[in-house]
Backbone as a printed PyTorch tensor [residue, N CA C, xyz], in Angstrom:
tensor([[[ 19.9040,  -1.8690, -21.8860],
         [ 18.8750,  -1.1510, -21.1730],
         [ 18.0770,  -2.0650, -20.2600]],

        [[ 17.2130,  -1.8530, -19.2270],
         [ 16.2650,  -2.3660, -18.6670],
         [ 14.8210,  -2.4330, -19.5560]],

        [[ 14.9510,  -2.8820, -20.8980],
         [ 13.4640,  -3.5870, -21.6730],
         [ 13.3630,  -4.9510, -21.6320]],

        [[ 14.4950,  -5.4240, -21.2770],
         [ 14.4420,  -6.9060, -21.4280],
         [ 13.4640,  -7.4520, -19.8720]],

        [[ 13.6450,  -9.2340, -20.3700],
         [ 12.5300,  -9.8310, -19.1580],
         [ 13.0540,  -9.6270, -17.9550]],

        [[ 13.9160,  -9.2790, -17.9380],
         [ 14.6250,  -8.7570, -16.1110],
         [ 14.6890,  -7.4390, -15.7790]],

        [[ 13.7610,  -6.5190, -16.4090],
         [ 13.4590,  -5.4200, -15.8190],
         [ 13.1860,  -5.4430, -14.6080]],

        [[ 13.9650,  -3.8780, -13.9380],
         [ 13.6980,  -4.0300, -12.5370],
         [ 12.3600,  -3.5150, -12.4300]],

        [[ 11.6320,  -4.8350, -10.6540],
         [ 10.4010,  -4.2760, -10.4290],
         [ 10.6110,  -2.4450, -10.2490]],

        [[ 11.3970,  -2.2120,  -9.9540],
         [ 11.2790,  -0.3450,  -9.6570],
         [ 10.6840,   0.1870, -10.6790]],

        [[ 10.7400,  -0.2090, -12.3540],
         [ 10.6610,   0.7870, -13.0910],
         [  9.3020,   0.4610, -13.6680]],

        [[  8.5490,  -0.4970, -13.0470],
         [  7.0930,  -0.9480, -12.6610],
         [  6.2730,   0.0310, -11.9560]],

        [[  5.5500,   0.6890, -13.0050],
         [  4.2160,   2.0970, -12.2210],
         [  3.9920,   1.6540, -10.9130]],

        [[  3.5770,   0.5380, -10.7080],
         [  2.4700,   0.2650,  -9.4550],
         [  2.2860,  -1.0110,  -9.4030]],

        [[  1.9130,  -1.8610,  -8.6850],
         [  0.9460,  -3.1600,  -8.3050],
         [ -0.4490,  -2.8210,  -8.6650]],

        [[ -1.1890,  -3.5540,  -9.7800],
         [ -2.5590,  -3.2630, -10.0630],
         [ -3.5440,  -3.9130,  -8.9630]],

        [[ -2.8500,  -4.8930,  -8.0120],
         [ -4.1400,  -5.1380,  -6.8640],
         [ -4.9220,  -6.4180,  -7.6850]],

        [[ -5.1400,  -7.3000,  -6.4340],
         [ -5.7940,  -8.5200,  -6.6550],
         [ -6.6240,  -8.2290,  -7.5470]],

        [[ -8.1770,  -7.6000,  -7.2760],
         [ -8.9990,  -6.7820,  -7.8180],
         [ -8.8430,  -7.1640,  -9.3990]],

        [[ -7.9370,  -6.1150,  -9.6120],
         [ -7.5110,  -5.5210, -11.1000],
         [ -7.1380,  -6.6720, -11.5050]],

        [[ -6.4190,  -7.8310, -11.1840],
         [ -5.1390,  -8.9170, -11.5510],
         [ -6.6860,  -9.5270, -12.1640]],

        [[ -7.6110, -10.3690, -11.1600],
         [ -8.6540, -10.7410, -11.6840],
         [ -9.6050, -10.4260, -12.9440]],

        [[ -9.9290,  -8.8720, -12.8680],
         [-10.5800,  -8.6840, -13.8750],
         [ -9.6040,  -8.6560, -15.3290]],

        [[ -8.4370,  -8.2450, -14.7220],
         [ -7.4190,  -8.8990, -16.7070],
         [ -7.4140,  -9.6130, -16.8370]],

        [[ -7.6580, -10.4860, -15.7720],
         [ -7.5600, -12.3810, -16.1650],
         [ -9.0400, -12.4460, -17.1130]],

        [[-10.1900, -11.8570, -17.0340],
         [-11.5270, -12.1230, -17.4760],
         [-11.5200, -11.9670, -18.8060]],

        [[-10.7910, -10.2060, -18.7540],
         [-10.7110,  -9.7910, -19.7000],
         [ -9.3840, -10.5120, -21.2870]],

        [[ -8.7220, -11.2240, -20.7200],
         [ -7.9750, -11.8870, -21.1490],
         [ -8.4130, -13.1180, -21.8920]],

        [[ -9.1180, -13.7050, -20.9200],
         [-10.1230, -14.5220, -21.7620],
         [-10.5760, -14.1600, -22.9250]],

        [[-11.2830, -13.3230, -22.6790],
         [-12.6790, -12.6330, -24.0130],
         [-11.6970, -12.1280, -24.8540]],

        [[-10.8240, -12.0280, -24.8420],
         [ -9.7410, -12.0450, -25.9020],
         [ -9.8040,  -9.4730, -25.8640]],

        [[ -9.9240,  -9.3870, -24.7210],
         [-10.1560,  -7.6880, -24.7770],
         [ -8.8470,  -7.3980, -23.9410]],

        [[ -7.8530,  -7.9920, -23.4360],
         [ -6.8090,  -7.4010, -23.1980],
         [ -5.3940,  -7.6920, -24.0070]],

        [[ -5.7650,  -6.4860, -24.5940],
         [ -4.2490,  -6.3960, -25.9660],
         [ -3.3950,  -5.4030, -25.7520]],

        [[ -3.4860,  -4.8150, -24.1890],
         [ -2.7350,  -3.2670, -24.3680],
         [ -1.7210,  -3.9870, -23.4790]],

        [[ -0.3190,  -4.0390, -24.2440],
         [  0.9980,  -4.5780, -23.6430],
         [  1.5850,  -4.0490, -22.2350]],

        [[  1.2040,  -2.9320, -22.1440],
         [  1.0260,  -2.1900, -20.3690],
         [  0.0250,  -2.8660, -19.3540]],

        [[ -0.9950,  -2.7250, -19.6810],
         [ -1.9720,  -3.6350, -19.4300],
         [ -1.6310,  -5.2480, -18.7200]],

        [[ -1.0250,  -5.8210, -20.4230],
         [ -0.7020,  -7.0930, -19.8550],
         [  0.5450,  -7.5540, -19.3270]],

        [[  1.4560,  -6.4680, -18.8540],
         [  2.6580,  -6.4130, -18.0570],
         [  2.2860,  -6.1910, -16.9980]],

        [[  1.3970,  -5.4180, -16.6790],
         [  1.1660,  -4.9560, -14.8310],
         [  0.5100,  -6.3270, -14.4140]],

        [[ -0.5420,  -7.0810, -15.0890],
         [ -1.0350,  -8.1910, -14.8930],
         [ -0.2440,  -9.4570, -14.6310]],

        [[  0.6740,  -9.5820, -16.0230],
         [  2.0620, -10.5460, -15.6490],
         [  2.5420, -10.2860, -13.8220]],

        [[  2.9470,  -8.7700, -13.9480],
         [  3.8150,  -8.2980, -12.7550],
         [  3.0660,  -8.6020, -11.6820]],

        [[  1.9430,  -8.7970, -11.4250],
         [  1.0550,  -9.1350, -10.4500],
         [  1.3270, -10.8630,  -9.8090]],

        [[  0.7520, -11.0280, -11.1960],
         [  0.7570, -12.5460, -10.8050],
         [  2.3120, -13.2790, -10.4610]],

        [[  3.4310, -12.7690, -10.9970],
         [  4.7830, -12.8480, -10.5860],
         [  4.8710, -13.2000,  -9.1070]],

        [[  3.7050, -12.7920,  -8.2730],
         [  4.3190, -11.8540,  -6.9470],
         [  3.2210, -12.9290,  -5.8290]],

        [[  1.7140, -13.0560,  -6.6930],
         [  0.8030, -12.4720,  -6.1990],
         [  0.2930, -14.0860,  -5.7690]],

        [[  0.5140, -14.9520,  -4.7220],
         [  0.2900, -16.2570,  -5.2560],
         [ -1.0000, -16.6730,  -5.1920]],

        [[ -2.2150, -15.5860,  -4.2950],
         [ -2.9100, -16.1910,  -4.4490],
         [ -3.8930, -16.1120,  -5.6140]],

        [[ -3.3150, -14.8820,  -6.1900],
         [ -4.0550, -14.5560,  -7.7220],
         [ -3.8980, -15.1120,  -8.9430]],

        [[ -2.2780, -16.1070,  -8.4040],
         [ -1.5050, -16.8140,  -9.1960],
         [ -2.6180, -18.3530,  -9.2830]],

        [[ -2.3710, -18.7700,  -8.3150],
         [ -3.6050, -20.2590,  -7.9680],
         [ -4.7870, -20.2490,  -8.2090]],

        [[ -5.3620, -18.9060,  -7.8900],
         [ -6.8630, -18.8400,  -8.7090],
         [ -6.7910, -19.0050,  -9.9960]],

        [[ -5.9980, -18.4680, -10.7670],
         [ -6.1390, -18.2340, -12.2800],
         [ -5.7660, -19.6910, -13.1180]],

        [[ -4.8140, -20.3720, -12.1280],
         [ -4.6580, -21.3300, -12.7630],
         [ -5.5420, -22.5120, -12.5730]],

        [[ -6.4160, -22.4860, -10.9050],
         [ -7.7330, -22.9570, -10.8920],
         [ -8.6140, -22.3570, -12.5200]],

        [[ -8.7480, -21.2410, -12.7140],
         [ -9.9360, -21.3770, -13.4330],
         [ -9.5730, -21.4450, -14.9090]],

        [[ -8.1480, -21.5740, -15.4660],
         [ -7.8060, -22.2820, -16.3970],
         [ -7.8960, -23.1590, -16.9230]],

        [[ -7.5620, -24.0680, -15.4930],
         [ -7.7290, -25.9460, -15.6310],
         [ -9.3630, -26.1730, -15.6280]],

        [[-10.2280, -25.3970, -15.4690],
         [-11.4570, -25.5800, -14.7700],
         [-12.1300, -25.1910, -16.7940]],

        [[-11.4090, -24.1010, -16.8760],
         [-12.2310, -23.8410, -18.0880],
         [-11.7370, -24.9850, -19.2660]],

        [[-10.0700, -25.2670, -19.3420],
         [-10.3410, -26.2800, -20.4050],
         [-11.0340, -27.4020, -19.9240]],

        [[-11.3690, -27.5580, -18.6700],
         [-11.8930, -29.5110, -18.3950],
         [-13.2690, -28.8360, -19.3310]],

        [[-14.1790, -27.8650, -18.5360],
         [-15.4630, -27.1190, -19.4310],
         [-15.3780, -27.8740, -20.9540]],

        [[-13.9320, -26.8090, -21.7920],
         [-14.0750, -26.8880, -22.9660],
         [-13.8830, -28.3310, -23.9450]],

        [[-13.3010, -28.9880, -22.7660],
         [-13.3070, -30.8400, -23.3980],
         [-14.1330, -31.6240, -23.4300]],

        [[-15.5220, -30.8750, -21.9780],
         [-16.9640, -31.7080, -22.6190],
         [-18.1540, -30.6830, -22.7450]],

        [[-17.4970, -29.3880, -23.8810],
         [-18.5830, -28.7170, -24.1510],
         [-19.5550, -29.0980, -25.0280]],

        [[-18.8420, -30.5670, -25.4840],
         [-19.6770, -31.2270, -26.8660],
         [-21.2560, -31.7360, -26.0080]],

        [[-20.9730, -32.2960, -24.5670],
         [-22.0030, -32.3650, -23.9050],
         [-22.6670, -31.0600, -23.2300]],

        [[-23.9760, -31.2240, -23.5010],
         [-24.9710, -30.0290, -22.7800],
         [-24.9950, -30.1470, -21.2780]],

        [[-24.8200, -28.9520, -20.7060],
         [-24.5820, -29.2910, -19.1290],
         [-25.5340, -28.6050, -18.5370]],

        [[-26.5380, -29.1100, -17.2550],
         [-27.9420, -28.8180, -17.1280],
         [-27.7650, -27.2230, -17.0360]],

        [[-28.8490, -26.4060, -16.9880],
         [-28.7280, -24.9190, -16.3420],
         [-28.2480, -25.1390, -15.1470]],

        [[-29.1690, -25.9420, -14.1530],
         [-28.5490, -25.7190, -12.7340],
         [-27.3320, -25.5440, -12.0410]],

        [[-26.6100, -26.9680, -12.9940],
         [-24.8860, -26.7800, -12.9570],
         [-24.3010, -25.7110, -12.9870]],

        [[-24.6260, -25.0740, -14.8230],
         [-23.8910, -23.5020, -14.7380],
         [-24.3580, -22.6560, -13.7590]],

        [[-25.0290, -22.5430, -12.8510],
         [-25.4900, -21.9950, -12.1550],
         [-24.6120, -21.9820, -10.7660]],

        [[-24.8220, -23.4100, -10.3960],
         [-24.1690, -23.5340,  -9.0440],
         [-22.1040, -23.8670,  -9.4070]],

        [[-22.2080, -23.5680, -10.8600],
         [-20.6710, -23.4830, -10.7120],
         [-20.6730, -21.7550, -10.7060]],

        [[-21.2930, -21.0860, -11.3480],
         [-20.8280, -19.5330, -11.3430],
         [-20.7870, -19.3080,  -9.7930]],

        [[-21.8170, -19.7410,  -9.1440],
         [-21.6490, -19.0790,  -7.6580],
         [-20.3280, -19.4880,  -6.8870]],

        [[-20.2090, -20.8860,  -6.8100],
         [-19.1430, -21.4020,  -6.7580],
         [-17.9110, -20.1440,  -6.8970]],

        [[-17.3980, -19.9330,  -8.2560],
         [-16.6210, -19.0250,  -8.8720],
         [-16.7880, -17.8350,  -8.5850]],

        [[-17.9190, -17.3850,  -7.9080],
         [-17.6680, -15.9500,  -7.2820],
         [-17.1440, -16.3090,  -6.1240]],

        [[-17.1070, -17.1370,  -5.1480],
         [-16.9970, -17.3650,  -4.1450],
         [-15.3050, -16.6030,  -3.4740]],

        [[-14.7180, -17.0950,  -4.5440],
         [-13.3240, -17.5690,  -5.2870],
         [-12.7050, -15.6910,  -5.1400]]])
């Protein structure tokens, strides 16, 4: 059958859109995307999508460097002018 990892894109609902690709990436984080549809249209996105592909892996690398000196306190201002930063994005 077409269940395996080489399903054709055809039998793929839709493209969920940069947009959407982003917010599963968030939601992915916080550990709230568990619905396997969900995290296939997201996969299927980023497959395709390179620049949604490079962001995510920007803010991957960005969050473990974060989580390797979360042992250090980092001023408010920082988190600050990195979130804006990251909307920018």
């Amino acid at each position: 059958g077409n269940s395996g990892p080489y399903q054709k894109v055809t039998n793929m609902k839709h493209d969920i859109g940069c947009l959407q690709a982003i917010e599963a990436f968030y939601a992915y984080l916080d550990g709230e995307l568990d619905d396997p549809e969900s995290i296939e249209e997201f996969e299927h996105h980023l497959g395709h999508c390179r620049s949604c592909f490079s962001r995510i892996e920007m803010e991957k690398a960005l969050n473990k460097r974060l989580s390797q000196t979360a042992q250090k306190e980092s001023p408010d201002d920082l988190r600050v002018r990195v979130s804006k930063l990251m909307a920018k994005f």
